CSV table of C-alpha atoms in Angstrom, one decimal:
chain,number,residue,atom,x,y,z
A,1,ARG,CA,46.9,-9.3,-101.9
A,2,GLY,CA,43.3,-9.0,-103.0
A,3,SER,CA,41.1,-6.4,-104.3
A,4,ILE,CA,38.3,-4.2,-102.9
A,5,ILE,CA,35.9,-2.0,-104.9
A,6,ALA,CA,33.5,0.5,-103.3
A,7,LEU,CA,31.1,3.3,-104.2
A,8,GLN,CA,28.8,5.8,-102.5
A,9,GLY,CA,25.3,6.4,-103.8
A,10,ALA,CA,22.3,8.6,-102.8
A,11,ASP,CA,21.5,6.7,-99.6
A,12,TYR,CA,23.9,3.7,-99.5
A,13,VAL,CA,27.5,2.5,-99.8
A,14,LEU,CA,28.4,-0.6,-101.7
A,15,ILE,CA,31.6,-2.6,-101.0
A,16,ALA,CA,32.8,-5.7,-102.9
A,17,ALA,CA,35.9,-7.7,-102.5
A,18,ASP,CA,37.4,-10.8,-103.9
A,19,VAL,CA,37.9,-13.9,-101.6
A,20,SER,CA,41.3,-15.2,-102.8
A,21,CYS,CA,44.4,-15.1,-100.7
A,22,ALA,CA,47.3,-15.4,-103.0
A,23,ARG,CA,51.0,-14.6,-103.2
A,24,SER,CA,52.5,-14.4,-106.7
A,25,ILE,CA,51.0,-17.4,-108.6
A,26,VAL,CA,50.2,-19.5,-105.5
A,27,VAL,CA,46.6,-19.3,-104.2
A,28,MET,CA,46.8,-20.1,-100.5
A,29,LYS,CA,43.1,-19.7,-99.7
A,30,ASP,CA,40.0,-19.1,-101.7
A,31,ASP,CA,37.5,-18.1,-99.0
A,32,MET,CA,39.1,-15.2,-97.2
A,33,ASP,CA,36.6,-12.6,-96.1
A,34,LYS,CA,38.1,-9.1,-96.5
A,35,ILE,CA,35.0,-7.2,-95.4
A,36,ARG,CA,34.0,-6.9,-91.7
A,37,GLN,CA,30.9,-5.4,-90.3
A,38,LEU,CA,31.7,-3.0,-87.5
A,39,ASP,CA,28.1,-2.3,-86.5
A,40,GLU,CA,24.7,-2.1,-88.2
A,41,GLY,CA,25.7,0.8,-90.4
A,42,LYS,CA,29.5,0.4,-91.1
A,43,LEU,CA,31.7,-1.9,-93.1
A,44,PHE,CA,35.5,-2.2,-93.0
A,45,ALA,CA,37.4,-3.7,-95.9
A,46,ALA,CA,41.2,-4.2,-96.1
A,47,ALA,CA,43.5,-5.4,-98.8
A,48,GLY,CA,47.2,-6.2,-98.4
A,49,VAL,CA,49.4,-8.8,-96.8
A,50,PRO,CA,47.0,-11.5,-95.5
A,51,GLY,CA,48.3,-11.7,-91.9
A,52,ASP,CA,48.3,-7.9,-91.6
A,53,VAL,CA,44.8,-7.6,-93.1
A,54,THR,CA,43.4,-10.1,-90.6
A,55,LYS,CA,45.2,-8.8,-87.6
A,56,PHE,CA,44.5,-5.1,-88.3
A,57,SER,CA,40.8,-5.7,-89.3
A,58,GLU,CA,40.2,-7.6,-86.0
A,59,HIS,CA,42.0,-4.9,-84.0
A,60,VAL,CA,39.8,-2.1,-85.4
A,61,GLN,CA,36.6,-4.2,-85.2
A,62,LYS,CA,37.2,-5.1,-81.5
A,63,ASP,CA,38.2,-1.5,-80.6
A,64,VAL,CA,35.1,0.0,-82.2
A,65,ARG,CA,32.9,-2.6,-80.4
A,66,LEU,CA,34.7,-1.9,-77.1
A,67,TYR,CA,34.1,1.9,-77.5
A,68,SER,CA,30.4,1.2,-78.1
A,69,LEU,CA,30.1,-1.0,-75.0
A,70,ARG,CA,32.0,1.4,-72.8
A,71,SER,CA,30.3,4.6,-73.9
A,72,GLY,CA,26.9,3.4,-75.1
A,73,ILE,CA,27.4,5.5,-78.2
A,74,SER,CA,28.1,4.2,-81.7
A,75,MET,CA,31.0,5.8,-83.5
A,76,SER,CA,30.2,7.7,-86.7
A,77,THR,CA,31.7,6.6,-90.0
A,78,ALA,CA,34.0,9.6,-89.9
A,79,ALA,CA,35.1,8.8,-86.4
A,80,VAL,CA,35.9,5.2,-87.3
A,81,ALA,CA,37.9,6.4,-90.4
A,82,ASN,CA,39.9,8.9,-88.3
A,83,TYR,CA,40.5,6.3,-85.6
A,84,THR,CA,41.7,3.8,-88.2
A,85,ARG,CA,44.0,6.5,-89.7
A,86,GLY,CA,45.5,7.2,-86.2
A,87,GLU,CA,46.1,3.5,-85.6
A,88,LEU,CA,47.8,3.0,-88.9
A,89,ALA,CA,50.0,6.0,-88.3
A,90,HIS,CA,50.8,4.9,-84.8
A,91,PHE,CA,51.8,1.4,-85.9
A,92,LEU,CA,53.8,2.7,-88.8
A,93,ARG,CA,56.5,3.8,-86.3
A,94,ARG,CA,56.4,0.4,-84.4
A,95,SER,CA,55.4,-2.6,-86.5
A,96,PRO,CA,53.6,-1.4,-89.6
A,97,PHE,CA,50.6,-3.1,-91.0
A,98,GLN,CA,50.9,-3.5,-94.8
A,99,CYS,CA,47.2,-3.0,-95.7
A,100,ASN,CA,45.0,-0.4,-97.3
A,101,VAL,CA,41.6,0.1,-95.9
A,102,ILE,CA,38.2,1.2,-97.2
A,103,ILE,CA,35.5,2.2,-94.6
A,104,GLY,CA,32.0,2.8,-95.7
A,105,GLY,CA,28.9,3.5,-93.7
A,106,TYR,CA,25.5,5.2,-93.3
A,107,ASP,CA,25.0,7.5,-90.4
A,108,LYS,CA,21.3,8.1,-89.6
A,109,ALA,CA,19.8,11.5,-89.0
A,110,PRO,CA,19.5,13.8,-87.1
A,111,ASN,CA,23.3,14.0,-86.4
A,112,GLY,CA,24.4,11.7,-89.2
A,113,ASP,CA,25.7,12.6,-92.6
A,114,GLY,CA,24.1,9.8,-94.5
A,115,PRO,CA,26.3,7.6,-96.6
A,116,SER,CA,30.1,8.2,-96.5
A,117,LEU,CA,33.1,6.4,-97.9
A,118,TYR,CA,36.8,6.7,-96.8
A,119,SER,CA,40.0,5.2,-98.0
A,120,CYS,CA,43.2,5.0,-95.9
A,121,ASP,CA,46.5,3.6,-97.2
A,122,TYR,CA,49.2,1.8,-95.1
A,123,LEU,CA,50.9,5.1,-94.4
A,124,GLY,CA,47.8,6.5,-92.7
A,125,THR,CA,46.7,8.9,-95.5
A,126,LEU,CA,42.9,9.3,-95.1
A,127,THR,CA,40.7,10.5,-97.9
A,128,LYS,CA,36.9,10.9,-98.2
A,129,LEU,CA,35.8,9.6,-101.6
A,130,THR,CA,32.7,8.9,-103.7
A,131,PHE,CA,34.2,5.7,-105.1
A,132,ALA,CA,37.4,3.7,-104.3
A,133,ALA,CA,39.4,0.6,-105.1
A,134,GLU,CA,42.3,-1.0,-103.4
A,135,GLY,CA,44.6,-3.9,-104.3
A,136,TYR,CA,45.4,-5.1,-107.8
A,137,ALA,CA,42.0,-4.2,-109.1
A,138,GLN,CA,42.5,-0.5,-108.6
A,139,TYR,CA,44.7,-0.2,-111.7
A,140,PHE,CA,41.8,-1.5,-113.8
A,141,VAL,CA,38.5,-0.5,-112.2
A,142,LEU,CA,39.0,3.1,-111.1
A,143,SER,CA,38.5,4.4,-114.7
A,144,THR,CA,35.3,2.3,-115.0
A,145,LEU,CA,34.0,3.7,-111.7
A,146,ASP,CA,34.9,7.2,-112.8
A,147,ARG,CA,32.9,6.7,-116.0
A,148,TYR,CA,29.8,5.2,-114.4
A,149,TRP,CA,29.6,7.0,-111.0
A,150,LYS,CA,27.3,10.0,-110.7
A,151,LYS,CA,26.0,12.0,-107.8
A,152,GLY,CA,22.7,10.6,-106.4
A,153,MET,CA,22.9,7.2,-108.0
A,154,SER,CA,20.1,4.8,-107.3
A,155,LEU,CA,20.9,1.4,-105.8
A,156,ASP,CA,20.3,-0.3,-109.2
A,157,GLU,CA,22.7,2.1,-110.9
A,158,GLY,CA,25.3,1.5,-108.2
A,159,LEU,CA,25.0,-2.3,-108.6
A,160,ASP,CA,25.3,-1.9,-112.4
A,161,ALA,CA,28.5,0.2,-111.9
A,162,ILE,CA,30.0,-2.4,-109.6
A,163,ARG,CA,29.1,-5.2,-112.0
A,164,SER,CA,30.8,-3.2,-114.9
A,165,ALA,CA,33.9,-2.8,-112.8
A,166,LEU,CA,34.1,-6.5,-112.1
């Protein structure tokens, strides 16, 4: 099912993910990209059932791009997170996607909020966080991120925290 780790710093968001695609003890693929770039300032990462992760990630990526092309406006990170929540909640009642999502981005001034990080589970529960983990790794790394994360972290401190969690 994979693992994703993310944290928000003073002026950045870091997201890391493993590249394995496994079920039980069988590794089906060892080069699966679980992080997608939505635009120049936003990343979308998903962990869960491999088919659902790929299909839902592509769905969100294409819809965000289509919105940008139609309106000429780039969605904020909060808007992408709320759109993703709505899509997961919508599909929950039809054909649910079994994937948990982390969305991180940096929205530039004057209207932007700077860095922001969101987590959304397969039920459509959206939460704004300062650090997050999804997949199997969350059981082990959340305590490490809790210990090392601090407000206003520099990029080097953030990279050290991610390395400690790995």
